[in-house]
Coordinates of C-alpha atoms and ligand atoms in Angstrom, one line a residue:
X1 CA -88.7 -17.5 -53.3
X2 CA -85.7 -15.3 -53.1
X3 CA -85.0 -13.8 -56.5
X4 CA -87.5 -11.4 -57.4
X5 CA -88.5 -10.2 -61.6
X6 CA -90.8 -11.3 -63.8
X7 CA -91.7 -15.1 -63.3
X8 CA -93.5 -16.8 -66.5
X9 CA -94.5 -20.3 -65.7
X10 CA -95.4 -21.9 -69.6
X11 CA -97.2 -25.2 -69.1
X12 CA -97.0 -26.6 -72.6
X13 CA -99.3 -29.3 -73.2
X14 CA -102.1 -27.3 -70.8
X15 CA -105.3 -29.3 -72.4
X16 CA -103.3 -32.8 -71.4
X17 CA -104.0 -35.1 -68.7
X18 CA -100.8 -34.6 -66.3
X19 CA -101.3 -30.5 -66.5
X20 CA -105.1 -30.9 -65.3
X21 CA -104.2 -33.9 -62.6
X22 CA -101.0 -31.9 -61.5
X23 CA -99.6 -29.5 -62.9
X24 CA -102.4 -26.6 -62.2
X25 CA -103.6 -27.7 -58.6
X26 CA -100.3 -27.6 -57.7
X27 CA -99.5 -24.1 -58.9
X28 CA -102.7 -23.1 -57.5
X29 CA -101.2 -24.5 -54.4
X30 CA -98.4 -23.1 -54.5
X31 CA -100.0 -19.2 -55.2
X32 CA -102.6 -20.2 -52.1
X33 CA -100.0 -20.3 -49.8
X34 CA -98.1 -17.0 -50.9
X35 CA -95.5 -18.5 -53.1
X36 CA -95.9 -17.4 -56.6
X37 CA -96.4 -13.4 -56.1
X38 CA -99.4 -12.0 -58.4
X39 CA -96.9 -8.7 -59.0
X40 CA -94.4 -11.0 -60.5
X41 CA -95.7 -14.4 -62.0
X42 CA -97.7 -14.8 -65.1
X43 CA -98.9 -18.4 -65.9
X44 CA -99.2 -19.2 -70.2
X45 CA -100.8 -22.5 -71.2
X46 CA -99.7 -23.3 -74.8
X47 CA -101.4 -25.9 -76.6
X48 CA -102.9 -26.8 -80.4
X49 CA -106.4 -26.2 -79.5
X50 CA -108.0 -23.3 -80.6
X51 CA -109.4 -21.9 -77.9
X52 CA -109.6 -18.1 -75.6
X53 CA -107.6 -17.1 -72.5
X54 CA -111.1 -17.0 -71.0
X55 CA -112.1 -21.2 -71.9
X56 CA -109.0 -22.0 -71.0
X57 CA -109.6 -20.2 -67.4
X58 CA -112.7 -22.2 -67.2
X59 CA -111.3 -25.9 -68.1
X60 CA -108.8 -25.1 -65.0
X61 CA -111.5 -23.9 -62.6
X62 CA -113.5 -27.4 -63.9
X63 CA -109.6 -29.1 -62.7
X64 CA -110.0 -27.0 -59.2
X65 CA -112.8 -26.9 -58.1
X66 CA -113.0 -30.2 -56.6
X67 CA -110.5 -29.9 -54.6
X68 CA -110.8 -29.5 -51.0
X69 CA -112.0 -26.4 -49.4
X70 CA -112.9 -24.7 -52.7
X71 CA -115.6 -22.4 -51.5
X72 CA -113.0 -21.3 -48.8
X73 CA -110.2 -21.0 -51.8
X74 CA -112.8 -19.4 -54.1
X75 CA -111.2 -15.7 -53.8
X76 CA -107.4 -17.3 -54.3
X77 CA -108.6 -19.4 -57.4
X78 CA -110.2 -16.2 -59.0
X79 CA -106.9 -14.1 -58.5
X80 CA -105.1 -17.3 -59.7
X81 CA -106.8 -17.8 -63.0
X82 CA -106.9 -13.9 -63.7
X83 CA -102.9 -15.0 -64.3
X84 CA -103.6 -17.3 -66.5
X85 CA -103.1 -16.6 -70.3
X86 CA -103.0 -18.9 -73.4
X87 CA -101.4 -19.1 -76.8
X88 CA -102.6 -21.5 -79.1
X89 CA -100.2 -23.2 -81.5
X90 CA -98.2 -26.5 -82.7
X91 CA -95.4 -27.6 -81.4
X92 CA -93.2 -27.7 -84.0
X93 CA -94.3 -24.1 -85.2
X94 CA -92.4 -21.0 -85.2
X95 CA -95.0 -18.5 -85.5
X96 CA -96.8 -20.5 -82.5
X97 CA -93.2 -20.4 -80.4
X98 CA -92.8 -16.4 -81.9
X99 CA -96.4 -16.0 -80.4
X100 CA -95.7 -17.1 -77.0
X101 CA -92.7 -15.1 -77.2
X102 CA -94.4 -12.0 -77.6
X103 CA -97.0 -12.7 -75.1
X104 CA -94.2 -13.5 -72.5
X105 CA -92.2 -10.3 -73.4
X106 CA -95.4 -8.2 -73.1
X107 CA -95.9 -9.6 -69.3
X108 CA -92.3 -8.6 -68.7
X109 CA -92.5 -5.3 -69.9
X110 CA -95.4 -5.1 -67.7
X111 CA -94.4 -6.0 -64.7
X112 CA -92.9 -2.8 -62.6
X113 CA -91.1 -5.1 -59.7
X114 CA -89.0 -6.9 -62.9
X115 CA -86.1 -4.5 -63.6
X116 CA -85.6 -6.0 -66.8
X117 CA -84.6 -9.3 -65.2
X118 CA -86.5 -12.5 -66.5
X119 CA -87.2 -15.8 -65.5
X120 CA -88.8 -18.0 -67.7
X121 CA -90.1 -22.0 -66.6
X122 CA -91.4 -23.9 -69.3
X123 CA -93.0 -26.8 -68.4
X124 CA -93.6 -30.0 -70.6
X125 CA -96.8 -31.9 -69.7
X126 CA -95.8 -33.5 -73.1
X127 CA -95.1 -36.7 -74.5
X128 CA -91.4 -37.0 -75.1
X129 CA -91.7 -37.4 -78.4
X130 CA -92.4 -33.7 -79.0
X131 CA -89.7 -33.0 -76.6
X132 CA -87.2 -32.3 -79.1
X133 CA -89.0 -30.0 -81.5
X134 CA -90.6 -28.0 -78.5
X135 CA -87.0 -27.9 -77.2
X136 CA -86.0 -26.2 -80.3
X137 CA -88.4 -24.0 -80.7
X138 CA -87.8 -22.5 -77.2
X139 CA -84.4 -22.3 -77.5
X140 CA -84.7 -20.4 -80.8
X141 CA -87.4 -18.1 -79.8
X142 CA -88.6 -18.1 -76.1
X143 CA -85.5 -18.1 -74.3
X144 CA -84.3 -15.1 -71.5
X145 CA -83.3 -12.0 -73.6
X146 CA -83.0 -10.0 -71.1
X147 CA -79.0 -8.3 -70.5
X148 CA -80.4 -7.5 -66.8
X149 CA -80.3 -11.1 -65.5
X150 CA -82.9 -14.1 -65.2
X151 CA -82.9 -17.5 -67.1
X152 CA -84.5 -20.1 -68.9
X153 CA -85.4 -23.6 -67.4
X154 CA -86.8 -26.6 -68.6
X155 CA -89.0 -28.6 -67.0
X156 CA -89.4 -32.2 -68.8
X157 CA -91.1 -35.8 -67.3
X158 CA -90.6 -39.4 -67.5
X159 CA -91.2 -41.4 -69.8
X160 CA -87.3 -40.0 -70.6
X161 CA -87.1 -42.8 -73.5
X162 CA -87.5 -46.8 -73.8
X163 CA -84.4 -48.0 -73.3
X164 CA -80.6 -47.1 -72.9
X165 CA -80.1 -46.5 -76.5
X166 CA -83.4 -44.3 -76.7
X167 CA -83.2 -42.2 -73.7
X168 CA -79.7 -41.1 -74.6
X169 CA -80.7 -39.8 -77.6
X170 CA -83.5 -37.5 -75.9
X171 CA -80.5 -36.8 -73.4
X172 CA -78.2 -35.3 -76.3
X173 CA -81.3 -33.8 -78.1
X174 CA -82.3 -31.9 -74.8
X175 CA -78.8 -31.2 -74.1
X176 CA -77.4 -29.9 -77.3
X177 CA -80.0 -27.0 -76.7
X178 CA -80.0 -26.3 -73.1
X179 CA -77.4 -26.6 -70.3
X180 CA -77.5 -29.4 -67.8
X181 CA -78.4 -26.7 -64.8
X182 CA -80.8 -25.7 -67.2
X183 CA -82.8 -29.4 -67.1
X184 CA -85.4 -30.2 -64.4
X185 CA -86.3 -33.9 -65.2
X186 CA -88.8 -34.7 -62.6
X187 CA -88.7 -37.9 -61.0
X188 CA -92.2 -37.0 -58.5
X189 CA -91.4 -39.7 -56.2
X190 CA -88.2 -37.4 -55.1
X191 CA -90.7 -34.8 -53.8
X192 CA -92.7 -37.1 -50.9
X193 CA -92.5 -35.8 -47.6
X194 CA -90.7 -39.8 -46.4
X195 CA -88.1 -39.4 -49.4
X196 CA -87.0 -36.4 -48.8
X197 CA -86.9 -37.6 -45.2
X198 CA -84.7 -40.3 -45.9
X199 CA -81.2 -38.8 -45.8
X200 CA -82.3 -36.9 -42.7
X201 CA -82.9 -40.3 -41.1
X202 CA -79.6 -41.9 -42.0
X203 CA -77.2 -39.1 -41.6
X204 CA -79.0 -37.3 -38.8
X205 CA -79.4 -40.4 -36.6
X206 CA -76.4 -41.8 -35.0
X207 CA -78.9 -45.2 -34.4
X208 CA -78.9 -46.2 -37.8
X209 CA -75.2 -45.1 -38.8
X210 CA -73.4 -48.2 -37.2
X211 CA -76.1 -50.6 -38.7
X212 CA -76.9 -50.1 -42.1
X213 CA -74.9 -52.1 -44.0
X214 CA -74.4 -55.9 -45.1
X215 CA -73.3 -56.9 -41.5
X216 CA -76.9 -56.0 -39.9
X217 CA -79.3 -56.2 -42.7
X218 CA -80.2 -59.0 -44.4
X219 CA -82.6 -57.8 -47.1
X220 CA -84.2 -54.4 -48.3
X221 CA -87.4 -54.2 -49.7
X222 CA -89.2 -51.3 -52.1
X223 CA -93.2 -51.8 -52.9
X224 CA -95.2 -49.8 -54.7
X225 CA -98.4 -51.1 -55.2
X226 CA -101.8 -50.0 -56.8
X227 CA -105.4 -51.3 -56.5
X228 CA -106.6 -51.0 -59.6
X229 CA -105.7 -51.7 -63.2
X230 CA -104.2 -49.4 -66.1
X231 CA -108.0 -48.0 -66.7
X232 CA -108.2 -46.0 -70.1
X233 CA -104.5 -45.9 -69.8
X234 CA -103.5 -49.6 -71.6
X235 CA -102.4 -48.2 -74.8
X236 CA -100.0 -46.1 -73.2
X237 CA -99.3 -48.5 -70.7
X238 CA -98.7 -51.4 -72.5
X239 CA -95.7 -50.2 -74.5
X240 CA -93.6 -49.2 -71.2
X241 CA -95.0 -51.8 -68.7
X242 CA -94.7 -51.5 -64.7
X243 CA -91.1 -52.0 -65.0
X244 CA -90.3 -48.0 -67.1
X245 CA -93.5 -46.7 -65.2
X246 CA -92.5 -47.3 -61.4
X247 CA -89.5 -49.6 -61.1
X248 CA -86.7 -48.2 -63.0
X249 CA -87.4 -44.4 -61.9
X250 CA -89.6 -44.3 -58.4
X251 CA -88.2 -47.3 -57.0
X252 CA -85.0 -47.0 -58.3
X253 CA -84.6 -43.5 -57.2
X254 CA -85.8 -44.6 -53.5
X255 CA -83.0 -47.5 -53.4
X256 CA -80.8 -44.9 -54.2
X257 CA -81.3 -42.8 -51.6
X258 CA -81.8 -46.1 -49.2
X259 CA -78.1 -47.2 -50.5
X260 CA -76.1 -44.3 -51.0
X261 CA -73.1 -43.5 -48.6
X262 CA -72.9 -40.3 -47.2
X263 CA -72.7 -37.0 -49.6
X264 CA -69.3 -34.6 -49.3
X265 CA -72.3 -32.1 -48.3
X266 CA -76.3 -30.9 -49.1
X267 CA -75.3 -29.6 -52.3
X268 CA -77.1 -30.9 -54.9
X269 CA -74.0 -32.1 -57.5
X270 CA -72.8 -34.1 -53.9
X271 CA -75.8 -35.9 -53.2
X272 CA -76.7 -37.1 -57.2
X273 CA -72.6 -38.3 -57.1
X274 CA -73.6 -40.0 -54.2
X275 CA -76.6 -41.8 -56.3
X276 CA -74.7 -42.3 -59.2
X277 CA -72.1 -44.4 -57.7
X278 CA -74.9 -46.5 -56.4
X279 CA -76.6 -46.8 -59.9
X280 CA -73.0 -47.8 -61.2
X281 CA -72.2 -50.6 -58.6
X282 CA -75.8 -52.6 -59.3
X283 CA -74.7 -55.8 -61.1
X284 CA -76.6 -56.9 -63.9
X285 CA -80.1 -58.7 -63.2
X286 CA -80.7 -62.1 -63.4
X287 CA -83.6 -63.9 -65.3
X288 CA -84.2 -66.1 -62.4
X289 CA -84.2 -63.3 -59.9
X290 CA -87.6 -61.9 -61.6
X291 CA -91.1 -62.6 -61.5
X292 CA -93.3 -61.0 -64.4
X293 CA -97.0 -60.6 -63.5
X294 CA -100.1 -59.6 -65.7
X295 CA -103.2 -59.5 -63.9
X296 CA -106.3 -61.1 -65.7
X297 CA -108.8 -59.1 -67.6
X298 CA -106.0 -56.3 -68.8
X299 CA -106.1 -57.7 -72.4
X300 CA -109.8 -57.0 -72.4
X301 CA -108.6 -53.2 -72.7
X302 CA -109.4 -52.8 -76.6
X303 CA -105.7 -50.9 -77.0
X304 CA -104.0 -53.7 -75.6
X305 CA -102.9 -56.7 -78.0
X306 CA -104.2 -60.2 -77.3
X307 CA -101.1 -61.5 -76.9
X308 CA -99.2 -58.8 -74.7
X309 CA -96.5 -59.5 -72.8
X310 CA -96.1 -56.5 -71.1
X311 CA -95.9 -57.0 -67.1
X312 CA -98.8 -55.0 -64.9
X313 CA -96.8 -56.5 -62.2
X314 CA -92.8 -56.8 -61.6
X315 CA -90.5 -58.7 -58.7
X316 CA -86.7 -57.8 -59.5
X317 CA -83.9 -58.2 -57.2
X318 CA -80.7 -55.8 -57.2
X319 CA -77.3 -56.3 -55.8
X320 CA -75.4 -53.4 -55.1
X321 CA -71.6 -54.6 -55.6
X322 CA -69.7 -52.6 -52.8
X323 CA -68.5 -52.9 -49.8
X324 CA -71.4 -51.8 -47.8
X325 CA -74.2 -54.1 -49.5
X326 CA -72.3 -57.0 -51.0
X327 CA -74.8 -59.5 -50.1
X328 CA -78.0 -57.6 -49.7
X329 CA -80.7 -58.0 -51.9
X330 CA -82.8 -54.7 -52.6
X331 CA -85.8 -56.5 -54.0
X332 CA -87.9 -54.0 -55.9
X333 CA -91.7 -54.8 -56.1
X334 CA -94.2 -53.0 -58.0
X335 CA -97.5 -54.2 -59.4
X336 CA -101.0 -53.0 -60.4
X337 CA -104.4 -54.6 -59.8
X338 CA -103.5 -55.5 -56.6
X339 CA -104.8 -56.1 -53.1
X340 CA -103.9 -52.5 -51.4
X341 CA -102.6 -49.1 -52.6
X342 CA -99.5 -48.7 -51.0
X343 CA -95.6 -47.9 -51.1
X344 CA -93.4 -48.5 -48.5
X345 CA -89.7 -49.2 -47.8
X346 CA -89.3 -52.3 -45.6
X347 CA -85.9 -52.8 -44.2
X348 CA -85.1 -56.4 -42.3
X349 CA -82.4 -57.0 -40.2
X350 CA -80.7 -60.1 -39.4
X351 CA -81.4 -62.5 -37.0
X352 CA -79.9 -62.1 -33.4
X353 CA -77.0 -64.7 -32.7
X354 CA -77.4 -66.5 -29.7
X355 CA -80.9 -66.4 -29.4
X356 CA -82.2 -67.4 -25.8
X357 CA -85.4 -66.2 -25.5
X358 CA -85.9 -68.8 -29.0
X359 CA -88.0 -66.2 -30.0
X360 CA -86.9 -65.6 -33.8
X361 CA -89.7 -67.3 -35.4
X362 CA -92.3 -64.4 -34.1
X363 CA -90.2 -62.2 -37.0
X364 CA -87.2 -60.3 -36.9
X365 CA -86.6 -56.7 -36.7
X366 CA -87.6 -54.5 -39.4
X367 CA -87.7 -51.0 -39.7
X368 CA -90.6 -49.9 -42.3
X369 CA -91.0 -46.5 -43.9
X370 CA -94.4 -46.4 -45.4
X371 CA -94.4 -43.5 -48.1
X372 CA -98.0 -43.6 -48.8
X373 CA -101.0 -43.5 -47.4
X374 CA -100.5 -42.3 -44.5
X375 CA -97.0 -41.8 -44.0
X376 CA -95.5 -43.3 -40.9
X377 CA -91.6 -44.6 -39.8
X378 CA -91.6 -47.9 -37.4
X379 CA -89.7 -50.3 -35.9
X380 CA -91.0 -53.8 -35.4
X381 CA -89.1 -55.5 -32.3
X382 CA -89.3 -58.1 -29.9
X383 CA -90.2 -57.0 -26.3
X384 CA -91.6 -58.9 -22.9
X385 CA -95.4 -59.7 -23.1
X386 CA -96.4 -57.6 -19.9
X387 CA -97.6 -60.0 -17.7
X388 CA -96.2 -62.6 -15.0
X389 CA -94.7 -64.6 -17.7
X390 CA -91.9 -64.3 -19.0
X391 CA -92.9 -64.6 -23.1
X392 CA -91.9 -62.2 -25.9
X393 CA -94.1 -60.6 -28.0
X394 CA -93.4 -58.4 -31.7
X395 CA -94.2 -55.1 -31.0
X396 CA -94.1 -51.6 -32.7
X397 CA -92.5 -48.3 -31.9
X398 CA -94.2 -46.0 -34.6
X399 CA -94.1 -42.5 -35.9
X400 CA -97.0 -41.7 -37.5
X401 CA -97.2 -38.4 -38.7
X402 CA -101.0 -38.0 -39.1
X403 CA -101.1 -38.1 -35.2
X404 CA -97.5 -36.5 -34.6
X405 CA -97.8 -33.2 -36.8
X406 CA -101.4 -32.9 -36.6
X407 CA -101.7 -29.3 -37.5
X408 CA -98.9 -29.8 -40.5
X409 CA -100.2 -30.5 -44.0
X410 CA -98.2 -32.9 -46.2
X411 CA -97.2 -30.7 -49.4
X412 CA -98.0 -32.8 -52.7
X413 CA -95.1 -33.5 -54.8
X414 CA -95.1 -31.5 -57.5
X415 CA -95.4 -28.4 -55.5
X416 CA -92.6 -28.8 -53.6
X417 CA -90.8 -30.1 -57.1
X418 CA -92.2 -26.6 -58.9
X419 CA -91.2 -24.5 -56.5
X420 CA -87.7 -26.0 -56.6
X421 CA -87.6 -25.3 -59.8
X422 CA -88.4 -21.7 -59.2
X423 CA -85.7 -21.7 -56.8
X424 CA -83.2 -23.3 -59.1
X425 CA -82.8 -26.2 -56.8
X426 CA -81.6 -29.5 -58.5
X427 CA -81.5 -31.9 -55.5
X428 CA -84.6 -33.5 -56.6
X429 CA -84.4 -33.6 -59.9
X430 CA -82.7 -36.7 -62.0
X431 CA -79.3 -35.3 -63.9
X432 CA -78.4 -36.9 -66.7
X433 CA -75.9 -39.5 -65.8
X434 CA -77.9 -40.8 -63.6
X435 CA -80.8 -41.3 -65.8
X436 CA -78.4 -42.9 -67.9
X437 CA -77.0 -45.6 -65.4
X438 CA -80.9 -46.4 -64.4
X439 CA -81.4 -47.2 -68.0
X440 CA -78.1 -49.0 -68.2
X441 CA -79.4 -51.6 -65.2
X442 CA -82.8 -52.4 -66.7
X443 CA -82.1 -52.3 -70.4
X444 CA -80.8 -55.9 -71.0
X445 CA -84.0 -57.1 -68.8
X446 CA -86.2 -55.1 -70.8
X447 CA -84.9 -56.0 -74.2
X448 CA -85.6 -59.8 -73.4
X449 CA -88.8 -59.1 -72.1
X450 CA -89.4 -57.3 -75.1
X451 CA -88.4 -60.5 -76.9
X452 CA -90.5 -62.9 -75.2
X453 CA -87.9 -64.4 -73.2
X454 CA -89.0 -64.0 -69.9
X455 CA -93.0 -64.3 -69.5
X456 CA -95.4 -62.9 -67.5
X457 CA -97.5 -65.0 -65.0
X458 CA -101.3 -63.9 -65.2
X459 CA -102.3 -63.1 -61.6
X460 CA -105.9 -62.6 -59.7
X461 CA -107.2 -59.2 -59.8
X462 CA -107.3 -57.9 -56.3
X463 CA -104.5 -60.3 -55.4
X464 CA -101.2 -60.1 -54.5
X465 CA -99.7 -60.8 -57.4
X466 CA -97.8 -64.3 -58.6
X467 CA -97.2 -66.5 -55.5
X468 CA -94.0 -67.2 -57.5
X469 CA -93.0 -63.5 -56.4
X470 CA -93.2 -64.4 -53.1
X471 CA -91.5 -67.2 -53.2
X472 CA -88.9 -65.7 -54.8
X473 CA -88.8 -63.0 -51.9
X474 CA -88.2 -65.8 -49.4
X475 CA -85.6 -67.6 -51.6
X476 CA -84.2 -64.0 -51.1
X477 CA -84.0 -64.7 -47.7
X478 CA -87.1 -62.5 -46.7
X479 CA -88.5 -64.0 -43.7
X480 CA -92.6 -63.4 -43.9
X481 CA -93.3 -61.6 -40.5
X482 CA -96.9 -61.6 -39.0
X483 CA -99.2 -59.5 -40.6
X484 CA -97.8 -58.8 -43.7
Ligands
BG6_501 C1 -96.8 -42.5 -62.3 C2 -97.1 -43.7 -63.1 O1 -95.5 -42.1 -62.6 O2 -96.9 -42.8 -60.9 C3 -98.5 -44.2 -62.7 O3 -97.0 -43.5 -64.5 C4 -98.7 -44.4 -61.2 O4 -98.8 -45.5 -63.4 C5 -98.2 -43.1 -60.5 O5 -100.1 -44.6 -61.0 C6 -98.2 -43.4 -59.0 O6 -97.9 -42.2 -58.3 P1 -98.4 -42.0 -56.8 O7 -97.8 -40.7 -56.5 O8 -99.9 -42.0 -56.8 O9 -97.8 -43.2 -56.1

């Protein structure tokens, strides 16, 4: 990280769920390997439970200490919690906010290397409903004082609102307090290793630059998929459904980069331009081009109502209304409760014309980018069955990087996505008019969902999902390949 000073990393919300599962390992990552420097960085975890600097150390060594190697990290994860401080408060109080002021300003003042300068990240493992008030009372009181240089950032997650209408009033909350530059909202599927490989592999590769388009490919497919349910999450769950958790951000974001033509350059207001435009050119959806899934036994969750509607599971298809995809469906797939945990891009070209070797029916070729597990880029196509005959066989040219960067470790998410935030680095991050024209696709959808208009199928736990998806899929023109 280039620019040196003080560094105060404020997790607010440091008792919650998303700090323990994410938020701390993947500082602690990130100080493991060198990147937060003890003589600079000071981490605060603000919160409404009473407790000491010294419990508060403890809960996050309880978060740690399963993680791999932790007898071998022991030493790091000592030095790592000695920078841990807390400040207890609400989060709508000023002397709370005035608090955690003065407990920021004392590390600065302590720290030699600073010159004055200050850097403060304040990080919202919130729900979005305090996002406002917390905003506030940072902006009145814990913002960057310092004439010598430094800033304030904001750090803020999804769920960014319900709807259109919602979301861009927490947009013009946020905003009428902080800058745009100043606004990380964190999409986390923009930090996996086979995203942010994935305008690398279009631009970089002169194969795929004459063939992605509507001429060569006859559908795109994006599938996240989870096995197992919404466990002790339902309430939560059940009021955004699979479509605001995973397909109108994740997915979304992926298409986006799957879709987008070519940015002017790397810079980060270049390639969100790029997205936007794509997010602007998806027509609306239509009811019969989605399935709605709920898998069997979610009501039984005592937070969920008998009679929910909410999807578990979702098929939708997108047209993007330009010249390069007029034509191509982008069918977005997400479900939980399902057969395998999995997310992959699957892109499938058209048939060849003229076929002579009347092979087409073995499957046609597709080129699949598996996210996760184990992330791996291949092509399926046809080639001679070695032998004296002369037959043809679907084969595989693969790239998979657990065996092709064996000595490399995949960085998680939200470390990568931190550290760009230390570095001031908004490629990854969602800006505003983009979140807006995501919630501008999927509002009208969600509204009649909301209203009972378009149902959800119950499904087998374990399954994969309504066989009404899938025949949707091939209605789509998705021809089912071998093995899939
Ligand atoms: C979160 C969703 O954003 O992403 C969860 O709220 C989901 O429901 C999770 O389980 C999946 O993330 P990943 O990185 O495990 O694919």
């Amino acid at each position: 990280v280039s620019e040196t000073g003080s560094l105060s990393i404020v997790v607010l919300g440091a008792s919650g769920d998303l700090a323990k599962k994410k938020t701390f390992p993947a500082l602690f990552n990130l100080f493991h390997q060198g990147f937060l420097n003890p003589e600079e960085v000071h981490i605060f975890g603000y919160a409404r439970s009473r407790i000491s600097d010294q419990e508060l150390r403890d809960k996050i060594r309880g978060y740690l200490v399963d993680e791999k190697n932790a007898s071998e990290k022991s030493e790091a994860l000592s030095k790592f919690l000695q920078l841990i401080k807390y400040v207890s408060g609400p989060y709508d109080s000023e002397d709370g906010f005035k608090r955690l002021d003065k407990a920021i300003s004392e590390h600065e003042i302590s720290k030699k290397t600073s010159e004055g300068s200050s850097r403060r990240l304040f990080y919202l493992a919130l729900p979005p409903s305090v996002y406002p008030p917390v905003c506030k009372m940072i902006k009145a009181w814990c913002t960057n004082k310092s004439d010598l240089g430094g800033w304030t950032r904001i750090v803020v997650e999804k769920p960014f609102g319900k709807d259109l209408e919602s979301a861009e009033q927490l947009s013009s909350q946020i905003g009428s307090l902080f800058d745009e530059p100043q606004i990380y909202r964190i999409d986390h599927y923009l930090g996996k290793e086979l995203v942010q490989n994935m305008l690398v592999l279009r631009f970089a590769n002169r194969f795929f630059l004459p063939l992605w388009n509507r001429d060569n490919i006859a559908n795109v497919q994006i599938v996240f998929r989870e096995d197992f349910g919404t466990e002790g999450r339902g309430g939560y769950f059940d009021e955004y459904g699979i479509i605001r958790d995973i397909i109108q951000n994740h997915l979304l974001q992926v298409l986006c980069l799957v879709a987008m033509e070519k940015p002017v350059s790397l810079k980060p207001e270049h390639i969100r331009d790029e997205k936007v435009k794509v997010l602007q050119s998806v027509i609306p959806i239509k009811d019969e081009e989605v399935v709605l899934g709920q898998y069997e036994g979610y009501r039984d969750d005592p937070t969920v109502p008998n009679d929910s509607n909410t999807p578990t599971f979702a098929t939708t298809i997108l047209r993007i209304d330009n010249e390069r995809w007029e034509g191509v469906p982008f069918i977005l797939k997400a479900g939980k409760a399902m057969s395998s945990k999995k997310a992959d891009i699957r892109i499938q070209f058209k048939d060849v014309p003229g076929d002579i070797f009347k092979c087409q029916k073995q499957g046609r070729n597709e080129f699949v980018i598996r996210l996760q597990p184990s992330e791996a880029m291949y092509m399926k196509l046809t080639v001679k069955q070695p032998g004296l005959e002369m037959q043809t066989v679907q084969s595989e040219l693969d790239l998979s990087y657990k065996q092709r960067y064996q000595d490399v470790s995949i960085p998680e998410a939200y470390e990568r996505l931190i550290l760009d935030t230390i570095k001031g680095d908004q490629q990854h991050f969602v800006r505003r008019d983009e979140l807006k024209a995501a919630w501008e696709i999927f509002t009208p959808l969600l509204h009649r969902i909301g209203r009972g208009e378009v149902k959800s199928i119950p499904y087998k736990q374990g399954s994969r999902g309504p066989a009404e998806a899938d025949q949707l899929l091939e209605k789509a023109g998705y021809l089912q390949t071998h093995g899939y």
